[in-house]
PDB file of C-alpha atoms in Angstrom:
ATOM      1  CA  ILE A   1       2.427  13.524   1.207  1.00 84.00           C
ATOM      2  CA  LEU A   2      -0.434  15.806  -0.227  1.00 85.00           C
ATOM      3  CA  HIS A   3       1.724  16.964  -3.240  1.00 87.00           C
ATOM      4  CA  LEU A   4       3.029  13.518  -3.647  1.00 88.00           C
ATOM      5  CA  ALA A   5      -0.513  12.388  -4.209  1.00 87.00           C
ATOM      6  CA  GLU A   6      -1.088  14.909  -6.381  1.00 88.00           C
ATOM      7  CA  THR A   7       1.596  13.807  -8.903  1.00 89.00           C
ATOM      8  CA  LEU A   8       0.051  10.305  -8.869  1.00 90.00           C
ATOM      9  CA  ASN A   9      -3.102  11.266 -10.099  1.00 90.00           C
ATOM     10  CA  PHE A  10      -4.774  12.435 -13.322  1.00 85.00           C
ATOM     11  CA  SER A  11      -8.239  12.330 -14.995  1.00 83.00           C
ATOM     12  CA  GLY A  12     -10.089  13.848 -12.022  1.00 86.00           C
ATOM     13  CA  ARG A  13      -8.444  11.069  -9.385  1.00 91.00           C
ATOM     14  CA  LYS A  14      -7.441  13.168  -6.284  1.00 90.00           C
ATOM     15  CA  VAL A  15      -6.656  10.149  -3.418  1.00 91.00           C
ATOM     16  CA  ALA A  16      -3.713   8.105  -2.865  1.00 92.00           C
ATOM     17  CA  ALA A  17      -3.953   4.722  -0.870  1.00 92.00           C
ATOM     18  CA  ALA A  18      -1.179   4.142   1.873  1.00 93.00           C
ATOM     19  CA  TRP A  19       0.454   0.546   1.847  1.00 93.00           C
ATOM     20  CA  ALA A  20       3.262  -0.958   4.147  1.00 94.00           C
ATOM     21  CA  SER A  21       5.131  -3.828   5.055  1.00 93.00           C
ATOM     22  CA  VAL A  22       6.260  -3.556   8.647  1.00 92.00           C
ATOM     23  CA  PRO A  23       8.680  -5.008   8.692  1.00 92.00           C
ATOM     24  CA  PHE A  24       9.658  -5.958   5.010  1.00 92.00           C
ATOM     25  CA  PRO A  25      10.121  -9.747   4.794  1.00 90.00           C
ATOM     26  CA  ALA A  26      13.201 -10.964   4.090  1.00 87.00           C
ATOM     27  CA  LEU A  27      15.248 -13.691   5.392  1.00 87.00           C
ATOM     28  CA  HIS A  28      18.223 -13.269   7.100  1.00 84.00           C
ATOM     29  CA  GLY A  29      21.250 -13.569   4.617  1.00 81.00           C
ATOM     30  CA  SER A  30      18.935 -13.923   1.623  1.00 79.00           C
ATOM     31  CA  SER A  31      19.130 -11.212  -1.629  1.00 80.00           C
ATOM     32  CA  LEU A  32      16.777  -8.345  -2.436  1.00 84.00           C
ATOM     33  CA  PRO A  33      15.942 -10.408  -5.739  1.00 84.00           C
ATOM     34  CA  ASP A  34      15.108 -13.631  -3.382  1.00 83.00           C
ATOM     35  CA  ALA A  35      12.872 -11.279  -1.206  1.00 84.00           C
ATOM     36  CA  LEU A  36      11.047 -10.099  -3.643  1.00 86.00           C
ATOM     37  CA  GLY A  37      10.730 -12.948  -5.860  1.00 82.00           C
ATOM     38  CA  ALA A  38       8.961 -14.836  -2.960  1.00 79.00           C
ATOM     39  CA  HIS A  39       5.962 -12.417  -3.538  1.00 77.00           C
ATOM     40  CA  GLN A  40       5.862 -12.888  -7.460  1.00 70.00           C
ATOM     41  CA  GLN A  41       2.028 -13.827  -6.917  1.00 70.00           C
ATOM     42  CA  ASP A  42       0.974 -10.901  -4.326  1.00 78.00           C
ATOM     43  CA  VAL A  43       2.797  -8.131  -3.363  1.00 82.00           C
ATOM     44  CA  PRO A  44       4.679  -7.968   0.298  1.00 82.00           C
ATOM     45  CA  TRP A  45       2.575  -5.237   1.668  1.00 88.00           C
ATOM     46  CA  LYS A  46      -1.030  -4.249   3.191  1.00 89.00           C
ATOM     47  CA  LEU A  47      -3.126  -1.525   2.706  1.00 90.00           C
ATOM     48  CA  LEU A  48      -3.742   0.707   5.661  1.00 90.00           C
ATOM     49  CA  ALA A  49      -7.068   1.628   5.140  1.00 81.00           C
ATOM     50  CA  SER A  50     -10.053  -0.604   6.399  1.00 74.00           C
ATOM     51  CA  CYS A  51     -11.016  -1.647   3.104  1.00 71.00           C
ATOM     52  CA  ARG A  52     -11.734  -4.920   1.549  1.00 68.00           C
ATOM     53  CA  GLU A  53      -8.800  -5.986  -0.750  1.00 65.00           C
ATOM     54  CA  ARG A  54      -9.342  -7.549  -3.880  1.00 63.00           C
ATOM     55  CA  LYS A  55      -7.177 -10.370  -5.069  1.00 60.00           C
ATOM     56  CA  GLY A  56      -4.539  -9.584  -7.478  1.00 58.00           C
ATOM     57  CA  SER A  57      -2.434  -6.419  -7.691  1.00 66.00           C
ATOM     58  CA  SER A  58      -3.219  -3.293  -9.898  1.00 85.00           C
ATOM     59  CA  CYS A  59      -2.627   0.378  -9.985  1.00 90.00           C
ATOM     60  CA  PHE A  60      -2.571   3.512 -12.027  1.00 93.00           C
ATOM     61  CA  ALA A  61       0.437   5.130 -10.556  1.00 94.00           C
ATOM     62  CA  GLN A  62       2.483   4.499  -7.526  1.00 95.00           C
ATOM     63  CA  ALA A  63       5.503   5.704  -5.260  1.00 95.00           C
ATOM     64  CA  VAL A  64       7.556   3.041  -3.235  1.00 95.00           C
ATOM     65  CA  VAL A  65      10.091   3.460  -0.645  1.00 94.00           C
ATOM     66  CA  LEU A  66      11.976   0.660   0.660  1.00 93.00           C
ATOM     67  CA  ARG A  67      14.309   1.133   3.641  1.00 93.00           C
ATOM     68  CA  GLY A  68      17.199  -0.947   5.707  1.00 89.00           C
ATOM     69  CA  VAL A  69      18.619  -2.353   2.222  1.00 76.00           C
ATOM     70  CA  CYS A  70      22.094  -1.136   1.704  1.00 63.00           C
ATOM     71  CA  LYS A  71      22.053   1.082  -1.752  1.00 47.00           C
ATOM     72  CA  ASP A  72      25.483   0.031  -2.868  1.00 40.00           C
ATOM     73  CA  LYS A  73      25.757  -3.664  -2.019  1.00 45.00           C
ATOM     74  CA  ARG A  74      26.062  -5.684  -5.121  1.00 41.00           C
ATOM     75  CA  ILE A  75      23.408  -8.960  -4.678  1.00 39.00           C
ATOM     76  CA  ARG A  76      25.219 -12.026  -4.898  1.00 43.00           C
ATOM     77  CA  GLN A  77      23.938 -15.827  -6.045  1.00 42.00           C
ATOM     78  CA  PRO A  78      20.119 -15.111  -5.910  1.00 44.00           C
ATOM     79  CA  ARG A  79      17.705 -17.680  -6.824  1.00 49.00           C
ATOM     80  CA  SER A  80      15.297 -15.304  -8.222  1.00 49.00           C
ATOM     81  CA  PRO A  81      14.978 -14.530 -12.029  1.00 50.00           C
ATOM     82  CA  LEU A  82      15.645 -11.026 -10.999  1.00 48.00           C
ATOM     83  CA  PRO A  83      18.992  -9.763 -12.560  1.00 50.00           C
ATOM     84  CA  ALA A  84      21.664 -10.239  -9.480  1.00 49.00           C
ATOM     85  CA  TRP A  85      24.407  -7.439 -11.006  1.00 46.00           C
ATOM     86  CA  GLU A  86      21.895  -4.583 -10.660  1.00 65.00           C
ATOM     87  CA  ARG A  87      21.675  -2.326  -7.725  1.00 78.00           C
ATOM     88  CA  ALA A  88      19.097  -2.586  -5.163  1.00 83.00           C
ATOM     89  CA  GLU A  89      16.541   0.590  -6.592  1.00 86.00           C
ATOM     90  CA  HIS A  90      16.985  -1.344 -10.129  1.00 88.00           C
ATOM     91  CA  ILE A  91      15.558  -4.456  -8.725  1.00 88.00           C
ATOM     92  CA  LEU A  92      13.003  -3.095  -6.866  1.00 90.00           C
ATOM     93  CA  GLN A  93      12.093  -0.821 -10.064  1.00 91.00           C
ATOM     94  CA  ARG A  94      11.857  -4.121 -12.138  1.00 90.00           C
ATOM     95  CA  TYR A  95       9.923  -5.910  -9.686  1.00 90.00           C
ATOM     96  CA  LEU A  96       7.403  -3.002  -9.474  1.00 92.00           C
ATOM     97  CA  HIS A  97       7.098  -3.112 -13.205  1.00 91.00           C
ATOM     98  CA  THR A  98       6.705  -6.821 -13.280  1.00 89.00           C
ATOM     99  CA  ALA A  99       3.759  -6.844 -10.481  1.00 89.00           C
ATOM    100  CA  PHE A 100       2.157  -3.899 -11.863  1.00 91.00           C
ATOM    101  CA  PRO A 101       2.512  -3.790 -15.891  1.00 91.00           C
ATOM    102  CA  GLY A 102       1.469  -0.445 -17.163  1.00 90.00           C
ATOM    103  CA  ALA A 103       1.562   1.538 -14.228  1.00 92.00           C
ATOM    104  CA  PHE A 104       3.763   4.792 -13.441  1.00 93.00           C
ATOM    105  CA  SER A 105       5.985   3.679 -10.566  1.00 93.00           C
ATOM    106  CA  THR A 106       8.623   5.495  -8.952  1.00 93.00           C
ATOM    107  CA  SER A 107      10.980   4.264  -6.341  1.00 92.00           C
ATOM    108  CA  HIS A 108      13.693   4.788  -3.679  1.00 91.00           C
ATOM    109  CA  VAL A 109      16.044   2.758  -1.785  1.00 90.00           C
ATOM    110  CA  LEU A 110      17.284   4.198   1.313  1.00 90.00           C
ATOM    111  CA  GLU A 111      20.195   2.479   3.405  1.00 88.00           C
ATOM    112  CA  GLN A 112      18.932   3.619   6.774  1.00 91.00           C
ATOM    113  CA  PRO A 113      16.201   1.328   8.653  1.00 93.00           C
ATOM    114  CA  CYS A 114      13.699   2.439  10.750  1.00 94.00           C
ATOM    115  CA  TYR A 115      14.938   2.184  14.362  1.00 95.00           C
ATOM    116  CA  THR A 116      13.037   0.275  16.768  1.00 94.00           C
ATOM    117  CA  LEU A 117      14.518   1.282  20.354  1.00 89.00           C
ATOM    118  CA  PRO A 118      12.808   2.138  23.331  1.00 88.00           C
ATOM    119  CA  PRO A 119       9.989   3.352  23.695  1.00 92.00           C
ATOM    120  CA  TYR A 120       9.048   1.567  20.290  1.00 91.00           C
ATOM    121  CA  PRO A 121       6.863  -1.434  21.495  1.00 91.00           C
ATOM    122  CA  GLN A 122       8.854  -4.767  21.247  1.00 89.00           C
ATOM    123  CA  PHE A 123       5.741  -6.834  19.814  1.00 90.00           C
ATOM    124  CA  PHE A 124       7.857  -8.436  17.151  1.00 90.00           C
ATOM    125  CA  SER A 125       8.030 -12.304  16.259  1.00 87.00           C
ATOM    126  CA  PRO A 126      10.736 -14.205  18.190  1.00 87.00           C
ATOM    127  CA  ARG A 127      11.698 -15.274  14.568  1.00 88.00           C
ATOM    128  CA  LEU A 128      12.988 -11.778  13.843  1.00 91.00           C
ATOM    129  CA  SER A 129      16.493 -11.014  14.308  1.00 90.00           C
ATOM    130  CA  ARG A 130      18.135  -7.964  16.088  1.00 90.00           C
ATOM    131  CA  ARG A 131      18.322  -6.397  12.718  1.00 91.00           C
ATOM    132  CA  GLY A 132      14.711  -7.242  11.861  1.00 92.00           C
ATOM    133  CA  PHE A 133      15.348 -10.026   9.283  1.00 91.00           C
ATOM    134  CA  LEU A 134      13.577 -13.327   9.388  1.00 90.00           C
ATOM    135  CA  LEU A 135      15.378 -16.358  10.806  1.00 89.00           C
ATOM    136  CA  ASP A 136      14.729 -19.744   9.525  1.00 84.00           C
ATOM    137  CA  LYS A 137      13.726 -20.994  13.100  1.00 82.00           C
ATOM    138  CA  PRO A 138      12.908 -19.426  16.455  1.00 77.00           C
ATOM    139  CA  PRO A 139      16.134 -19.381  18.466  1.00 78.00           C
ATOM    140  CA  THR A 140      16.410 -21.721  21.283  1.00 78.00           C
ATOM    141  CA  TYR A 141      17.738 -18.947  23.545  1.00 78.00           C
ATOM    142  CA  SER A 142      15.645 -15.408  24.531  1.00 77.00           C
ATOM    143  CA  PRO A 143      15.907 -13.716  21.614  1.00 75.00           C
ATOM    144  CA  ALA A 144      17.537 -10.079  21.689  1.00 81.00           C
ATOM    145  CA  ALA A 145      15.360  -7.160  21.119  1.00 88.00           C
ATOM    146  CA  VAL A 146      14.846  -5.800  17.793  1.00 92.00           C
ATOM    147  CA  GLU A 147      16.667  -2.824  17.299  1.00 94.00           C
ATOM    148  CA  SER A 148      16.026  -1.798  14.035  1.00 94.00           C
ATOM    149  CA  ILE A 149      13.602  -3.155  10.787  1.00 94.00           C
ATOM    150  CA  PRO A 150      13.556  -2.810   6.962  1.00 93.00           C
ATOM    151  CA  VAL A 151      10.175  -1.228   5.807  1.00 95.00           C
ATOM    152  CA  LEU A 152       8.766  -0.973   2.708  1.00 94.00           C
ATOM    153  CA  ALA A 153       5.926   1.926   2.218  1.00 95.00           C
ATOM    154  CA  ALA A 154       3.966   3.044  -1.130  1.00 94.00           C
ATOM    155  CA  LEU A 155       1.388   5.772  -2.196  1.00 94.00           C
ATOM    156  CA  GLN A 156      -0.759   4.206  -4.995  1.00 94.00           C
ATOM    157  CA  SER A 157      -3.741   5.664  -7.154  1.00 94.00           C
ATOM    158  CA  ALA A 158      -5.359   2.487  -7.109  1.00 92.00           C
ATOM    159  CA  PRO A 159      -8.647   0.778  -8.200  1.00 92.00           C
ATOM    160  CA  VAL A 160      -9.042  -0.384  -4.836  1.00 90.00           C
ATOM    161  CA  LEU A 161     -10.194   3.057  -3.928  1.00 92.00           C
ATOM    162  CA  HIS A 162     -13.303   2.734  -5.879  1.00 92.00           C
ATOM    163  CA  THR A 163     -14.388   0.287  -3.245  1.00 90.00           C
ATOM    164  CA  LEU A 164     -13.241   2.749  -0.349  1.00 91.00           C
ATOM    165  CA  LEU A 165     -14.958   5.800  -1.503  1.00 93.00           C
ATOM    166  CA  TYR A 166     -18.100   4.157  -2.908  1.00 93.00           C
ATOM    167  CA  GLY A 167     -18.330   2.307   0.105  1.00 91.00           C
ATOM    168  CA  LEU A 168     -18.272   5.849   2.058  1.00 92.00           C
ATOM    169  CA  TYR A 169     -20.800   7.262  -0.346  1.00 94.00           C
ATOM    170  CA  LYS A 170     -23.324   4.276   0.190  1.00 93.00           C
ATOM    171  CA  ASP A 171     -22.998   4.591   3.851  1.00 91.00           C
ATOM    172  CA  LEU A 172     -23.638   8.587   3.772  1.00 89.00           C
ATOM    173  CA  GLN A 173     -26.814   7.963   1.163  1.00 88.00           C
ATOM    174  CA  LYS A 174     -28.213   6.051   4.041  1.00 87.00           C
ATOM    175  CA  LEU A 175     -27.778   8.811   6.382  1.00 80.00           C
ATOM    176  CA  ASN A 176     -31.003   9.902   7.820  1.00 76.00           C
ATOM    177  CA  THR A 177     -30.314  14.017   7.538  1.00 71.00           C
ATOM    178  CA  ARG A 178     -33.570  14.626   9.247  1.00 70.00           C
ATOM    179  CA  ARG A 179     -31.729  13.223  12.686  1.00 74.00           C
ATOM    180  CA  CYS A 180     -28.871  15.859  12.089  1.00 72.00           C
ATOM    181  CA  ALA A 181     -30.635  18.809  12.762  1.00 72.00           C
ATOM    182  CA  SER A 182     -27.318  20.146  14.868  1.00 72.00           C
ATOM    183  CA  PHE A 183     -25.296  19.507  12.224  1.00 68.00           C
ATOM    184  CA  PHE A 184     -27.032  21.483   9.758  1.00 69.00           C
ATOM    185  CA  SER A 185     -27.462  24.416  11.905  1.00 72.00           C
ATOM    186  CA  ALA A 186     -23.799  24.800  12.201  1.00 66.00           C
ATOM    187  CA  GLY A 187     -23.917  26.085   8.792  1.00 69.00           C
ATOM    188  CA  VAL A 188     -24.027  23.100   6.419  1.00 70.00           C
ATOM    189  CA  GLU A 189     -26.723  23.566   3.740  1.00 77.00           C
ATOM    190  CA  HIS A 190     -28.700  20.527   2.891  1.00 77.00           C
ATOM    191  CA  ASP A 191     -28.185  21.295  -0.749  1.00 82.00           C
ATOM    192  CA  ASP A 192     -24.225  21.389  -0.023  1.00 83.00           C
ATOM    193  CA  PHE A 193     -24.135  18.242   1.611  1.00 83.00           C
ATOM    194  CA  GLN A 194     -26.040  16.571  -1.274  1.00 87.00           C
ATOM    195  CA  GLU A 195     -23.274  18.270  -3.999  1.00 91.00           C
ATOM    196  CA  ALA A 196     -20.705  16.738  -1.691  1.00 90.00           C
ATOM    197  CA  LEU A 197     -22.350  13.398  -1.978  1.00 93.00           C
ATOM    198  CA  HIS A 198     -22.514  13.279  -5.516  1.00 94.00           C
ATOM    199  CA  GLU A 199     -19.036  14.533  -5.957  1.00 95.00           C
ATOM    200  CA  LEU A 200     -17.769  11.713  -3.766  1.00 95.00           C
ATOM    201  CA  ARG A 201     -19.589   9.097  -6.022  1.00 95.00           C
ATOM    202  CA  THR A 202     -18.136  10.957  -9.182  1.00 95.00           C
ATOM    203  CA  LEU A 203     -14.736  10.808  -7.487  1.00 95.00           C
ATOM    204  CA  SER A 204     -15.075   6.959  -6.656  1.00 94.00           C
ATOM    205  CA  GLN A 205     -15.848   6.381 -10.523  1.00 93.00           C
ATOM    206  CA  CYS A 206     -12.545   7.843 -11.453  1.00 93.00           C
ATOM    207  CA  TYR A 207     -10.973   4.805 -10.003  1.00 93.00           C
ATOM    208  CA  GLU A 208     -13.490   2.295 -11.257  1.00 89.00           C
ATOM    209  CA  THR A 209     -12.169  -0.544 -13.679  1.00 82.00           C
ATOM    210  CA  GLU A 210     -14.399  -3.169 -15.557  1.00 68.00           C
ATOM    211  CA  PHE A 211     -13.867  -5.325 -12.322  1.00 58.00           C
ATOM    212  CA  GLU A 212     -15.214  -2.670  -9.924  1.00 53.00           C
ATOM    213  CA  ALA A 213     -18.114  -1.624 -12.461  1.00 54.00           C
ATOM    214  CA  ASP A 214     -19.493  -5.469 -12.281  1.00 54.00           C
ATOM    215  CA  GLU A 215     -19.148  -5.435  -8.521  1.00 54.00           C
ATOM    216  CA  SER A 216     -21.028  -2.026  -8.271  1.00 53.00           C
ATOM    217  CA  GLU A 217     -23.858  -3.478 -10.452  1.00 49.00           C
ATOM    218  CA  ASP A 218     -24.102  -6.690  -8.298  1.00 51.00           C
ATOM    219  CA  GLU A 219     -24.305  -4.329  -5.262  1.00 54.00           C
ATOM    220  CA  ALA A 220     -26.995  -2.181  -6.774  1.00 51.00           C
ATOM    221  CA  ASP A 221     -28.977  -5.473  -7.631  1.00 48.00           C
ATOM    222  CA  SER A 222     -28.647  -6.838  -4.285  1.00 51.00           C
ATOM    223  CA  ASP A 223     -30.013  -3.418  -2.897  1.00 53.00           C
TER     224      ASP A 223
END
Protein backbone atom coordinates (compact mmCIF):
# COMPACT_ATOMS: atom_id res chain seq x y z
CA ILE A 1 0.00 0.00 0.00
CA LEU A 2 2.91 2.33 0.76
CA HIS A 3 4.36 1.89 -2.72
CA LEU A 4 0.92 2.31 -4.30
CA ALA A 5 0.38 5.55 -2.38
CA GLU A 6 3.75 6.78 -3.64
CA THR A 7 2.77 6.15 -7.27
CA LEU A 8 -0.40 8.23 -6.81
CA ASN A 9 1.42 11.27 -5.45
CA PHE A 10 3.51 14.01 -7.02
CA SER A 11 4.34 17.68 -6.40
CA GLY A 12 5.30 17.07 -2.77
CA ARG A 13 2.24 14.98 -1.91
CA LYS A 14 2.84 11.92 0.26
CA VAL A 15 -0.55 10.77 1.58
CA ALA A 16 -3.44 8.79 0.09
CA ALA A 17 -7.00 8.52 1.37
CA ALA A 18 -8.80 5.17 1.55
CA TRP A 19 -12.39 4.83 0.35
CA ALA A 20 -14.62 1.76 0.27
CA SER A 21 -18.07 0.48 -0.55
CA VAL A 22 -18.88 -2.63 1.54
CA PRO A 23 -20.87 -4.04 -0.14
CA PHE A 24 -20.82 -2.39 -3.55
CA PRO A 25 -24.47 -1.31 -4.11
CA ALA A 26 -25.81 -3.25 -7.08
CA LEU A 27 -29.33 -4.60 -7.56
CA HIS A 28 -29.70 -8.33 -8.09
CA GLY A 29 -29.74 -8.98 -11.82
CA SER A 30 -28.72 -5.45 -12.82
CA SER A 31 -25.83 -4.60 -15.13
CA LEU A 32 -22.61 -2.94 -14.05
CA PRO A 33 -23.39 0.16 -16.18
CA ASP A 34 -26.71 0.52 -14.34
CA ALA A 35 -25.06 0.04 -10.94
CA LEU A 36 -22.52 2.77 -11.71
CA GLY A 37 -25.02 4.95 -13.57
CA ALA A 38 -27.17 5.17 -10.44
CA HIS A 39 -24.34 7.17 -8.86
CA GLN A 40 -23.65 9.82 -11.48
CA GLN A 41 -24.15 12.62 -8.94
CA ASP A 42 -22.10 11.05 -6.15
CA VAL A 43 -19.63 8.17 -6.07
CA PRO A 44 -20.84 4.92 -4.45
CA TRP A 45 -18.07 4.73 -1.85
CA LYS A 46 -17.32 6.47 1.42
CA LEU A 47 -14.18 7.96 2.96
CA LEU A 48 -12.80 5.69 5.70
CA ALA A 49 -11.07 8.50 7.60
CA SER A 50 -12.93 10.55 10.20
CA CYS A 51 -12.97 13.68 8.09
CA ARG A 52 -15.76 15.92 6.86
CA GLU A 53 -16.42 15.09 3.21
CA ARG A 54 -17.05 17.89 0.74
CA LYS A 55 -19.86 17.72 -1.78
CA GLY A 56 -18.87 16.65 -5.25
CA SER A 57 -15.99 14.42 -6.20
CA SER A 58 -12.49 15.34 -7.23
CA CYS A 59 -9.05 13.82 -6.98
CA PHE A 60 -5.59 14.13 -8.48
CA ALA A 61 -4.92 10.39 -8.92
CA GLN A 62 -6.54 7.16 -7.79
CA ALA A 63 -6.35 3.37 -7.88
CA VAL A 64 -9.69 1.56 -7.78
CA VAL A 65 -10.45 -2.16 -7.39
CA LEU A 66 -13.89 -3.72 -7.87
CA ARG A 67 -14.37 -7.32 -6.71
CA GLY A 68 -17.26 -9.68 -7.23
CA VAL A 69 -18.10 -8.77 -10.83
CA CYS A 70 -17.20 -11.27 -13.54
CA LYS A 71 -14.45 -9.87 -15.78
CA ASP A 72 -15.48 -11.78 -18.88
CA LYS A 73 -19.22 -11.42 -18.62
CA ARG A 74 -20.80 -9.29 -21.32
CA ILE A 75 -23.33 -6.81 -20.02
CA ARG A 76 -26.75 -6.94 -21.65
CA GLN A 77 -29.56 -4.41 -21.96
CA PRO A 78 -28.33 -1.72 -19.57
CA ARG A 79 -30.43 1.39 -19.00
CA SER A 80 -27.28 3.44 -18.38
CA PRO A 81 -25.61 5.43 -21.21
CA LEU A 82 -22.35 3.60 -20.45
CA PRO A 83 -21.50 1.26 -23.38
CA ALA A 84 -23.02 -2.20 -22.99
CA TRP A 85 -20.62 -4.09 -25.23
CA GLU A 86 -17.48 -3.37 -23.22
CA ARG A 87 -16.10 -5.56 -20.50
CA ALA A 88 -16.34 -4.71 -16.82
CA GLU A 89 -12.88 -3.17 -16.47
CA HIS A 90 -13.51 -0.85 -19.45
CA ILE A 91 -16.90 0.19 -18.05
CA LEU A 92 -15.35 1.02 -14.66
CA GLN A 93 -12.54 2.98 -16.30
CA ARG A 94 -15.03 5.02 -18.36
CA TYR A 95 -17.04 5.75 -15.22
CA LEU A 96 -13.93 6.98 -13.39
CA HIS A 97 -12.98 9.26 -16.28
CA THR A 98 -16.50 10.70 -16.24
CA ALA A 99 -16.72 11.10 -12.45
CA PHE A 100 -13.15 12.42 -12.10
CA PRO A 101 -12.30 14.32 -15.29
CA GLY A 102 -8.62 15.14 -15.61
CA ALA A 103 -7.53 12.76 -12.84
CA PHE A 104 -5.13 9.88 -13.36
CA SER A 105 -7.17 6.72 -12.73
CA THR A 106 -6.15 3.10 -12.75
CA SER A 107 -8.70 0.34 -12.14
CA HIS A 108 -8.90 -3.43 -11.79
CA VAL A 109 -11.89 -5.76 -11.78
CA LEU A 110 -11.53 -9.09 -9.99
CA GLU A 111 -14.04 -11.89 -10.40
CA GLN A 112 -13.61 -13.27 -6.88
CA PRO A 113 -15.86 -11.55 -4.30
CA CYS A 114 -15.08 -10.99 -0.64
CA TYR A 115 -16.35 -13.98 1.32
CA THR A 116 -18.36 -13.39 4.48
CA LEU A 117 -18.67 -16.88 5.90
CA PRO A 118 -18.38 -17.36 9.70
CA PRO A 119 -16.84 -15.89 11.77
CA TYR A 120 -17.57 -12.80 9.62
CA PRO A 121 -20.37 -10.90 11.45
CA GLN A 122 -23.77 -10.97 9.78
CA PHE A 123 -24.71 -7.30 10.16
CA PHE A 124 -26.14 -6.97 6.65
CA SER A 125 -29.56 -5.66 5.66
CA PRO A 126 -32.25 -8.29 5.03
CA ARG A 127 -32.49 -6.78 1.52
CA LEU A 128 -29.13 -8.33 0.68
CA SER A 129 -29.08 -11.60 -1.25
CA ARG A 130 -26.87 -14.56 -0.40
CA ARG A 131 -24.28 -13.23 -2.87
CA GLY A 132 -24.43 -9.69 -1.54
CA PHE A 133 -26.63 -8.02 -4.16
CA LEU A 134 -29.57 -5.78 -3.30
CA LEU A 135 -33.08 -7.23 -3.63
CA ASP A 136 -36.04 -5.16 -4.80
CA LYS A 137 -37.73 -5.72 -1.44
CA PRO A 138 -37.00 -7.69 1.74
CA PRO A 139 -37.94 -11.38 1.45
CA THR A 140 -41.04 -12.60 3.24
CA TYR A 141 -39.10 -15.53 4.63
CA SER A 142 -36.05 -15.55 6.88
CA PRO A 143 -33.14 -14.47 4.65
CA ALA A 144 -30.19 -16.79 4.18
CA ALA A 145 -26.81 -15.75 5.54
CA VAL A 146 -24.77 -13.56 3.22
CA GLU A 147 -21.93 -15.73 1.93
CA SER A 148 -20.09 -13.17 -0.23
CA ILE A 149 -20.30 -9.53 -1.25
CA PRO A 150 -19.05 -7.38 -4.10
CA VAL A 151 -16.68 -4.70 -2.81
CA LEU A 152 -15.22 -1.55 -4.30
CA ALA A 153 -12.13 0.03 -2.71
CA ALA A 154 -10.03 3.00 -3.71
CA LEU A 155 -6.89 4.87 -2.75
CA GLN A 156 -6.95 8.54 -3.74
CA SER A 157 -4.62 11.48 -3.74
CA ALA A 158 -7.41 14.00 -3.28
CA PRO A 159 -8.20 17.55 -2.05
CA VAL A 160 -10.08 16.10 0.91
CA LEU A 161 -6.66 15.36 2.41
CA HIS A 162 -6.11 19.09 2.81
CA THR A 163 -9.06 19.18 5.22
CA LEU A 164 -7.76 16.17 7.14
CA LEU A 165 -4.11 17.28 7.37
CA TYR A 166 -4.89 20.94 8.04
CA GLY A 167 -7.33 19.91 10.77
CA LEU A 168 -4.60 17.79 12.37
CA TYR A 169 -2.21 20.74 12.15
CA LYS A 170 -4.72 23.05 13.85
CA ASP A 171 -5.30 20.54 16.66
CA LEU A 172 -1.57 20.09 17.29
CA GLN A 173 -1.01 23.83 17.14
CA LYS A 174 -3.38 24.24 20.09
CA LEU A 175 -1.39 21.75 22.13
CA ASN A 176 0.19 23.26 25.22
CA THR A 177 3.67 21.77 25.05
CA ARG A 178 4.43 22.91 28.58
CA ARG A 179 2.13 20.14 29.80
CA CYS A 180 4.05 17.51 27.81
CA ALA A 181 7.27 17.45 29.82
CA SER A 182 7.38 13.64 29.81
CA PHE A 183 6.95 13.62 26.03
CA PHE A 184 9.89 15.94 25.43
CA SER A 185 12.00 14.24 28.10
CA ALA A 186 11.78 11.07 25.98
CA GLY A 187 14.11 12.68 23.45
CA VAL A 188 11.89 14.90 21.29
CA GLU A 189 13.22 18.44 21.03
CA HIS A 190 10.81 21.35 21.07
CA ASP A 191 12.36 22.74 17.86
CA ASP A 192 11.91 19.36 16.16
CA PHE A 193 8.25 19.38 17.15
CA GLN A 194 7.75 22.85 15.70
CA GLU A 195 9.55 21.84 12.50
CA ALA A 196 7.32 18.77 12.14
CA LEU A 197 4.30 20.99 12.70
CA HIS A 198 5.46 23.31 9.92
CA GLU A 199 6.04 20.35 7.58
CA LEU A 200 2.53 19.09 8.32
CA ARG A 201 1.02 22.42 7.32
CA THR A 202 3.17 22.52 4.18
CA LEU A 203 2.02 19.00 3.28
CA SER A 204 -1.62 19.98 3.72
CA GLN A 205 -1.12 22.89 1.32
CA CYS A 206 0.02 20.44 -1.38
CA TYR A 207 -3.59 19.18 -1.54
CA GLU A 208 -5.13 22.64 -1.51
CA THR A 209 -7.37 23.80 -4.34
CA GLU A 210 -9.22 27.10 -4.69
CA PHE A 211 -12.17 25.62 -2.78
CA GLU A 212 -9.99 24.51 0.16
CA ALA A 213 -8.09 27.82 0.11
CA ASP A 214 -11.37 29.70 0.57
CA GLU A 215 -12.30 27.39 3.46
CA SER A 216 -8.91 27.96 5.12
CA GLU A 217 -9.37 31.75 4.88
CA ASP A 218 -12.81 31.46 6.43
CA GLU A 219 -11.40 29.38 9.31
CA ALA A 220 -8.58 31.88 9.83
CA ASP A 221 -11.09 34.74 9.97
CA SER A 222 -13.22 32.86 12.51
CA ASP A 223 -10.13 32.29 14.69
